[in-house]
PDB file of C-alpha atoms and ligand atoms in Angstrom:
ATOM      1  CA  UNK A   1     135.993 195.790  -2.034  1.00 48.00           C
ATOM      2  CA  UNK A   2     132.279 195.227  -2.853  1.00 53.00           C
ATOM      3  CA  UNK A   3     131.316 192.152  -5.002  1.00 54.00           C
ATOM      4  CA  UNK A   4     129.037 193.078  -7.704  1.00 56.00           C
ATOM      5  CA  UNK A   5     126.760 190.477  -9.073  1.00 60.00           C
ATOM      6  CA  UNK A   6     129.276 188.864 -11.388  1.00 59.00           C
ATOM      7  CA  UNK A   7     131.731 188.600  -8.751  1.00 56.00           C
ATOM      8  CA  UNK A   8     134.541 191.500  -9.615  1.00 55.00           C
ATOM      9  CA  UNK A   9     135.564 193.243  -6.678  1.00 54.00           C
ATOM     10  CA  UNK A  10     137.050 196.371  -8.256  1.00 57.00           C
ATOM     11  CA  UNK A  11     135.294 198.959  -6.766  1.00 62.00           C
ATOM     12  CA  UNK A  12     136.773 199.924  -3.299  1.00 70.00           C
ATOM     13  CA  UNK A  13     134.580 200.155  -0.428  1.00 93.00           C
ATOM     14  CA  UNK A  14     136.785 202.994   1.246  1.00 96.00           C
ATOM     15  CA  UNK A  15     138.239 205.521  -1.019  1.00 96.00           C
ATOM     16  CA  UNK A  16     140.052 208.138   0.422  1.00 97.00           C
ATOM     17  CA  UNK A  17     139.492 211.407  -1.397  1.00 97.00           C
ATOM     18  CA  UNK A  18     142.283 213.484   0.305  1.00 97.00           C
ATOM     19  CA  UNK A  19     143.986 213.495   3.690  1.00 98.00           C
ATOM     20  CA  UNK A  20     141.402 213.535   6.370  1.00 98.00           C
ATOM     21  CA  UNK A  21     138.703 212.705   3.653  1.00 98.00           C
ATOM     22  CA  UNK A  22     137.235 209.480   3.194  1.00 98.00           C
ATOM     23  CA  UNK A  23     134.311 208.007   0.677  1.00 98.00           C
ATOM     24  CA  UNK A  24     132.643 205.166   2.161  1.00 98.00           C
ATOM     25  CA  UNK A  25     130.879 203.508  -0.850  1.00 97.00           C
ATOM     26  CA  UNK A  26     126.885 202.099   0.520  1.00 96.00           C
ATOM     27  CA  UNK A  27     127.358 202.483   4.135  1.00 97.00           C
ATOM     28  CA  UNK A  28     124.162 204.352   4.069  1.00 97.00           C
ATOM     29  CA  UNK A  29     122.454 201.492   1.685  1.00 96.00           C
ATOM     30  CA  UNK A  30     120.738 199.549   4.329  1.00 96.00           C
ATOM     31  CA  UNK A  31     119.632 202.468   6.040  1.00 97.00           C
ATOM     32  CA  UNK A  32     118.409 204.373   3.253  1.00 98.00           C
ATOM     33  CA  UNK A  33     114.676 203.117   3.403  1.00 97.00           C
ATOM     34  CA  UNK A  34     114.181 204.173   6.928  1.00 98.00           C
ATOM     35  CA  UNK A  35     116.083 207.458   6.615  1.00 98.00           C
ATOM     36  CA  UNK A  36     113.935 208.340   3.661  1.00 98.00           C
ATOM     37  CA  UNK A  37     110.981 207.678   5.757  1.00 98.00           C
ATOM     38  CA  UNK A  38     112.135 209.922   8.732  1.00 98.00           C
ATOM     39  CA  UNK A  39     113.192 212.741   5.837  1.00 98.00           C
ATOM     40  CA  UNK A  40     109.310 212.700   4.943  1.00 98.00           C
ATOM     41  CA  UNK A  41     108.167 213.225   8.692  1.00 98.00           C
ATOM     42  CA  UNK A  42     111.244 215.613   8.952  1.00 98.00           C
ATOM     43  CA  UNK A  43     109.613 217.605   5.832  1.00 98.00           C
ATOM     44  CA  UNK A  44     105.823 217.809   6.756  1.00 98.00           C
ATOM     45  CA  UNK A  45     107.046 219.319   9.769  1.00 98.00           C
ATOM     46  CA  UNK A  46     109.640 221.654   8.049  1.00 98.00           C
ATOM     47  CA  UNK A  47     109.276 221.654   4.441  1.00 98.00           C
ATOM     48  CA  UNK A  48     111.938 222.293   1.543  1.00 98.00           C
ATOM     49  CA  UNK A  49     112.420 225.795   0.906  1.00 98.00           C
ATOM     50  CA  UNK A  50     114.593 227.362  -1.574  1.00 98.00           C
ATOM     51  CA  UNK A  51     116.635 229.955   0.431  1.00 98.00           C
ATOM     52  CA  UNK A  52     117.753 233.206  -0.638  1.00 98.00           C
ATOM     53  CA  UNK A  53     122.005 234.096  -0.470  1.00 97.00           C
ATOM     54  CA  UNK A  54     123.334 236.922   0.847  1.00 97.00           C
ATOM     55  CA  UNK A  55     123.924 238.271  -2.616  1.00 97.00           C
ATOM     56  CA  UNK A  56     120.062 237.998  -3.308  1.00 98.00           C
ATOM     57  CA  UNK A  57     119.758 235.083  -5.165  1.00 97.00           C
ATOM     58  CA  UNK A  58     117.730 231.569  -4.951  1.00 98.00           C
ATOM     59  CA  UNK A  59     119.605 228.794  -4.334  1.00 98.00           C
ATOM     60  CA  UNK A  60     118.539 225.587  -6.750  1.00 98.00           C
ATOM     61  CA  UNK A  61     119.031 223.217  -3.874  1.00 98.00           C
ATOM     62  CA  UNK A  62     115.687 223.286  -1.795  1.00 98.00           C
ATOM     63  CA  UNK A  63     116.924 222.696   1.670  1.00 98.00           C
ATOM     64  CA  UNK A  64     115.511 222.029   5.303  1.00 99.00           C
ATOM     65  CA  UNK A  65     116.745 220.946   8.867  1.00 99.00           C
ATOM     66  CA  UNK A  66     116.394 218.921  11.864  1.00 99.00           C
ATOM     67  CA  UNK A  67     118.134 218.976  15.282  1.00 98.00           C
ATOM     68  CA  UNK A  68     119.084 221.502  17.729  1.00 98.00           C
ATOM     69  CA  UNK A  69     120.089 224.323  15.123  1.00 98.00           C
ATOM     70  CA  UNK A  70     119.675 224.303  11.444  1.00 98.00           C
ATOM     71  CA  UNK A  71     121.643 226.120   8.832  1.00 98.00           C
ATOM     72  CA  UNK A  72     119.726 228.797   7.085  1.00 98.00           C
ATOM     73  CA  UNK A  73     120.508 231.485   4.266  1.00 98.00           C
ATOM     74  CA  UNK A  74     118.922 234.807   3.896  1.00 98.00           C
ATOM     75  CA  UNK A  75     120.124 238.312   3.063  1.00 97.00           C
ATOM     76  CA  UNK A  76     121.719 238.891   6.319  1.00 97.00           C
ATOM     77  CA  UNK A  77     124.058 236.271   5.863  1.00 97.00           C
ATOM     78  CA  UNK A  78     124.441 232.537   6.529  1.00 97.00           C
ATOM     79  CA  UNK A  79     124.140 231.081  10.307  1.00 98.00           C
ATOM     80  CA  UNK A  80     122.824 228.129  12.251  1.00 98.00           C
ATOM     81  CA  UNK A  81     119.116 228.925  14.372  1.00 98.00           C
ATOM     82  CA  UNK A  82     116.983 226.787  16.405  1.00 98.00           C
ATOM     83  CA  UNK A  83     113.929 227.823  14.658  1.00 98.00           C
ATOM     84  CA  UNK A  84     112.980 227.405  11.057  1.00 98.00           C
ATOM     85  CA  UNK A  85     112.569 230.901   9.833  1.00 98.00           C
ATOM     86  CA  UNK A  86     109.618 230.046   8.019  1.00 97.00           C
ATOM     87  CA  UNK A  87     107.383 228.361  10.846  1.00 96.00           C
ATOM     88  CA  UNK A  88     109.005 230.054  13.806  1.00 98.00           C
ATOM     89  CA  UNK A  89     109.048 226.912  15.353  1.00 98.00           C
ATOM     90  CA  UNK A  90     112.132 224.885  16.642  1.00 98.00           C
ATOM     91  CA  UNK A  91     113.292 222.301  13.808  1.00 99.00           C
ATOM     92  CA  UNK A  92     112.334 218.704  14.126  1.00 98.00           C
ATOM     93  CA  UNK A  93     114.520 216.768  16.338  1.00 98.00           C
ATOM     94  CA  UNK A  94     117.156 214.844  14.596  1.00 98.00           C
ATOM     95  CA  UNK A  95     116.476 211.032  14.934  1.00 98.00           C
ATOM     96  CA  UNK A  96     118.808 208.976  16.386  1.00 97.00           C
ATOM     97  CA  UNK A  97     119.316 206.301  13.601  1.00 96.00           C
ATOM     98  CA  UNK A  98     120.617 209.879  11.927  1.00 98.00           C
ATOM     99  CA  UNK A  99     123.206 210.659  14.680  1.00 98.00           C
ATOM    100  CA  UNK A 100     124.237 207.116  15.072  1.00 98.00           C
ATOM    101  CA  UNK A 101     125.061 206.494  11.796  1.00 98.00           C
ATOM    102  CA  UNK A 102     126.583 209.699  11.230  1.00 98.00           C
ATOM    103  CA  UNK A 103     128.794 208.903  14.246  1.00 98.00           C
ATOM    104  CA  UNK A 104     129.633 205.293  13.141  1.00 98.00           C
ATOM    105  CA  UNK A 105     130.853 206.911   9.917  1.00 98.00           C
ATOM    106  CA  UNK A 106     132.839 209.404  11.664  1.00 98.00           C
ATOM    107  CA  UNK A 107     134.825 206.792  13.517  1.00 97.00           C
ATOM    108  CA  UNK A 108     135.439 204.772  10.423  1.00 97.00           C
ATOM    109  CA  UNK A 109     137.024 207.677   9.032  1.00 97.00           C
ATOM    110  CA  UNK A 110     139.361 208.378  12.260  1.00 98.00           C
ATOM    111  CA  UNK A 111     136.858 211.004  13.691  1.00 98.00           C
ATOM    112  CA  UNK A 112     135.749 208.732  16.995  1.00 98.00           C
ATOM    113  CA  UNK A 113     133.092 210.672  19.165  1.00 98.00           C
ATOM    114  CA  UNK A 114     131.457 212.705  16.570  1.00 98.00           C
ATOM    115  CA  UNK A 115     128.332 213.794  18.281  1.00 98.00           C
ATOM    116  CA  UNK A 116     126.356 215.880  15.542  1.00 98.00           C
ATOM    117  CA  UNK A 117     123.855 218.427  16.601  1.00 98.00           C
ATOM    118  CA  UNK A 118     122.517 219.667  13.105  1.00 98.00           C
ATOM    119  CA  UNK A 119     121.470 218.047   9.727  1.00 99.00           C
ATOM    120  CA  UNK A 120     121.061 220.209   7.143  1.00 98.00           C
ATOM    121  CA  UNK A 121     118.772 218.134   4.546  1.00 99.00           C
ATOM    122  CA  UNK A 122     119.287 218.779   0.624  1.00 98.00           C
ATOM    123  CA  UNK A 123     117.137 218.000  -2.202  1.00 98.00           C
ATOM    124  CA  UNK A 124     118.506 218.275  -5.631  1.00 99.00           C
ATOM    125  CA  UNK A 125     116.119 218.380  -8.787  1.00 98.00           C
ATOM    126  CA  UNK A 126     117.963 217.708 -12.074  1.00 98.00           C
ATOM    127  CA  UNK A 127     119.573 221.121 -12.911  1.00 98.00           C
ATOM    128  CA  UNK A 128     120.436 221.746  -9.465  1.00 98.00           C
ATOM    129  CA  UNK A 129     123.739 222.214  -8.214  1.00 98.00           C
ATOM    130  CA  UNK A 130     125.418 223.556  -5.110  1.00 98.00           C
ATOM    131  CA  UNK A 131     128.570 225.772  -6.206  1.00 96.00           C
ATOM    132  CA  UNK A 132     132.049 225.537  -4.603  1.00 97.00           C
ATOM    133  CA  UNK A 133     132.064 226.481  -1.320  1.00 97.00           C
ATOM    134  CA  UNK A 134     133.721 225.681   2.340  1.00 98.00           C
ATOM    135  CA  UNK A 135     131.790 224.455   5.621  1.00 98.00           C
ATOM    136  CA  UNK A 136     133.137 227.197   8.044  1.00 97.00           C
ATOM    137  CA  UNK A 137     130.007 228.295  10.082  1.00 97.00           C
ATOM    138  CA  UNK A 138     130.290 225.967  12.611  1.00 98.00           C
ATOM    139  CA  UNK A 139     132.332 227.207  15.569  1.00 97.00           C
ATOM    140  CA  UNK A 140     134.269 224.077  16.491  1.00 97.00           C
ATOM    141  CA  UNK A 141     136.534 222.709  13.259  1.00 97.00           C
ATOM    142  CA  UNK A 142     137.900 219.771  14.934  1.00 98.00           C
ATOM    143  CA  UNK A 143     134.708 217.893  14.247  1.00 98.00           C
ATOM    144  CA  UNK A 144     134.061 216.397  10.943  1.00 98.00           C
ATOM    145  CA  UNK A 145     131.358 216.949   8.362  1.00 98.00           C
ATOM    146  CA  UNK A 146     129.633 213.471   7.449  1.00 98.00           C
ATOM    147  CA  UNK A 147     127.314 213.659   4.202  1.00 98.00           C
ATOM    148  CA  UNK A 148     124.778 210.813   3.039  1.00 98.00           C
ATOM    149  CA  UNK A 149     123.843 210.460  -0.503  1.00 98.00           C
ATOM    150  CA  UNK A 150     120.214 208.981  -1.511  1.00 98.00           C
ATOM    151  CA  UNK A 151     118.225 208.635  -5.061  1.00 98.00           C
ATOM    152  CA  UNK A 152     120.124 209.867  -7.837  1.00 98.00           C
ATOM    153  CA  UNK A 153     123.483 209.869  -8.577  1.00 98.00           C
ATOM    154  CA  UNK A 154     125.641 213.149  -8.246  1.00 98.00           C
ATOM    155  CA  UNK A 155     129.034 214.553  -9.283  1.00 98.00           C
ATOM    156  CA  UNK A 156     130.737 215.312  -5.933  1.00 98.00           C
ATOM    157  CA  UNK A 157     133.395 218.296  -6.853  1.00 98.00           C
ATOM    158  CA  UNK A 158     136.182 218.100  -3.987  1.00 98.00           C
ATOM    159  CA  UNK A 159     139.105 220.697  -4.008  1.00 98.00           C
ATOM    160  CA  UNK A 160     141.412 221.958  -1.659  1.00 97.00           C
ATOM    161  CA  UNK A 161     141.658 224.752   0.638  1.00 97.00           C
ATOM    162  CA  UNK A 162     141.754 227.467  -1.806  1.00 97.00           C
ATOM    163  CA  UNK A 163     138.994 228.273  -3.978  1.00 95.00           C
ATOM    164  CA  UNK A 164     141.786 227.972  -6.773  1.00 94.00           C
ATOM    165  CA  UNK A 165     142.751 224.382  -6.222  1.00 95.00           C
ATOM    166  CA  UNK A 166     141.286 222.719  -8.842  1.00 96.00           C
ATOM    167  CA  UNK A 167     138.686 220.153  -7.314  1.00 98.00           C
ATOM    168  CA  UNK A 168     138.484 216.279  -8.269  1.00 98.00           C
ATOM    169  CA  UNK A 169     135.289 214.656  -9.695  1.00 98.00           C
ATOM    170  CA  UNK A 170     133.560 211.560  -7.961  1.00 98.00           C
ATOM    171  CA  UNK A 171     130.148 209.907  -8.317  1.00 97.00           C
ATOM    172  CA  UNK A 172     128.350 209.517  -5.412  1.00 98.00           C
ATOM    173  CA  UNK A 173     125.482 207.189  -5.224  1.00 98.00           C
ATOM    174  CA  UNK A 174     122.701 206.254  -3.680  1.00 98.00           C
ATOM    175  CA  UNK A 175     123.673 205.076   0.162  1.00 98.00           C
ATOM    176  CA  UNK A 176     127.212 207.097  -0.572  1.00 98.00           C
ATOM    177  CA  UNK A 177     128.552 208.717   2.553  1.00 98.00           C
ATOM    178  CA  UNK A 178     131.837 211.198   2.629  1.00 98.00           C
ATOM    179  CA  UNK A 179     133.435 212.153   5.834  1.00 98.00           C
ATOM    180  CA  UNK A 180     135.542 215.149   5.948  1.00 98.00           C
ATOM    181  CA  UNK A 181     137.666 216.708   8.683  1.00 98.00           C
ATOM    182  CA  UNK A 182     141.236 217.519  10.100  1.00 98.00           C
ATOM    183  CA  UNK A 183     143.313 218.495   7.392  1.00 98.00           C
ATOM    184  CA  UNK A 184     140.192 218.219   4.858  1.00 98.00           C
ATOM    185  CA  UNK A 185     138.124 220.301   6.956  1.00 98.00           C
ATOM    186  CA  UNK A 186     137.629 223.306   5.222  1.00 98.00           C
ATOM    187  CA  UNK A 187     138.301 221.823   1.861  1.00 98.00           C
ATOM    188  CA  UNK A 188     136.364 223.691  -1.120  1.00 98.00           C
ATOM    189  CA  UNK A 189     133.663 221.038  -2.133  1.00 98.00           C
ATOM    190  CA  UNK A 190     130.106 221.183  -4.340  1.00 98.00           C
ATOM    191  CA  UNK A 191     127.710 219.525  -6.682  1.00 98.00           C
ATOM    192  CA  UNK A 192     127.602 219.627 -10.340  1.00 98.00           C
ATOM    193  CA  UNK A 193     124.496 220.374 -11.962  1.00 98.00           C
ATOM    194  CA  UNK A 194     122.372 217.047 -11.323  1.00 98.00           C
ATOM    195  CA  UNK A 195     121.963 215.115 -14.623  1.00 98.00           C
ATOM    196  CA  UNK A 196     118.100 213.863 -15.332  1.00 98.00           C
ATOM    197  CA  UNK A 197     117.085 210.448 -14.032  1.00 98.00           C
ATOM    198  CA  UNK A 198     114.172 208.732 -12.255  1.00 98.00           C
ATOM    199  CA  UNK A 199     115.728 206.509  -8.674  1.00 98.00           C
ATOM    200  CA  UNK A 200     113.478 203.705  -7.207  1.00 98.00           C
ATOM    201  CA  UNK A 201     114.107 205.356  -3.882  1.00 98.00           C
ATOM    202  CA  UNK A 202     113.355 209.158  -4.699  1.00 98.00           C
ATOM    203  CA  UNK A 203     112.369 209.346  -7.824  1.00 98.00           C
ATOM    204  CA  UNK A 204     113.868 212.057  -9.495  1.00 98.00           C
ATOM    205  CA  UNK A 205     115.775 213.720  -6.967  1.00 98.00           C
ATOM    206  CA  UNK A 206     118.675 213.183  -5.078  1.00 99.00           C
ATOM    207  CA  UNK A 207     118.429 213.823  -1.376  1.00 98.00           C
ATOM    208  CA  UNK A 208     121.429 214.953   0.554  1.00 99.00           C
ATOM    209  CA  UNK A 209     122.224 215.149   4.265  1.00 99.00           C
ATOM    210  CA  UNK A 210     125.104 216.761   5.943  1.00 98.00           C
ATOM    211  CA  UNK A 211     125.888 216.414   9.698  1.00 99.00           C
ATOM    212  CA  UNK A 212     127.479 218.695  11.655  1.00 98.00           C
ATOM    213  CA  UNK A 213     128.670 219.574  14.968  1.00 98.00           C
ATOM    214  CA  UNK A 214     127.273 223.772  15.077  1.00 98.00           C
ATOM    215  CA  UNK A 215     127.081 224.252  18.671  1.00 97.00           C
TER     216      UNK A 215
HETATM  217  C1  SIN B   1     126.990 220.256   1.187  1.00 76.62           C
HETATM  218  O1  SIN B   1     127.926 220.781   0.582  1.00 76.62           O
HETATM  219  O2  SIN B   1     126.762 220.864   1.928  1.00 76.62           O
HETATM  220  C2  SIN B   1     126.507 219.344   0.457  1.00 76.62           C
HETATM  221  C3  SIN B   1     126.993 218.678  -0.252  1.00 76.62           C
HETATM  222  C4  SIN B   1     126.059 217.665  -1.066  1.00 76.62           C
HETATM  223  O3  SIN B   1     125.019 217.422  -1.252  1.00 76.62           O
HETATM  224  O4  SIN B   1     126.767 216.315  -1.336  1.00 76.62           O
HETATM  225 FE1  FE2 B   2     128.853 222.099   2.118  1.00 76.62          FE
END
């Protein structure tokens, strides 16, 4: 339990979202400042950009990557690739502190030995959203996905394996980490349109990191 200023402890620090999915509230809070500094360096080398979906739409979320491969979308489809299509250069390396945090969180959720090789970095401005989807471009679905939320809060939609399963809504705040794998690995999920706001750490945006084993 997390104690608030007044000594209440009614917010569970570990909240199961489904079989195989766990929300760890505030788990990345202490690391947030260091993560944001590293994200600044990464996005200097590989700036945020709005990718185009295979259907020709511009995504409202701005994205970039670090790691051995990065997730990209364009008219040809979705895939992981070792280079940034905007620059032709390899994606910036994944900082050791990123991989360590993701591995620790994964282990907390029962997925020991998680070694991510890709980190998708999403930036949401107010109004940006990510519609319901499955993360299934990774060849090894035994590895979980680990998501770290920074900055403005968001509503995370987390459903089942079928698109038609009604998703539940969970508030994700600065420092929250979600891990989903095993029976939840192919759960449909998304982010509701981000509300206006300002956060001391990020200003008027939310940044999300998702760690994946993509090789
Ligand atoms: C994702 O589904 O890849 C990102 C989810 C999030 O922004 O929390
Ligand atoms: Fe996703």
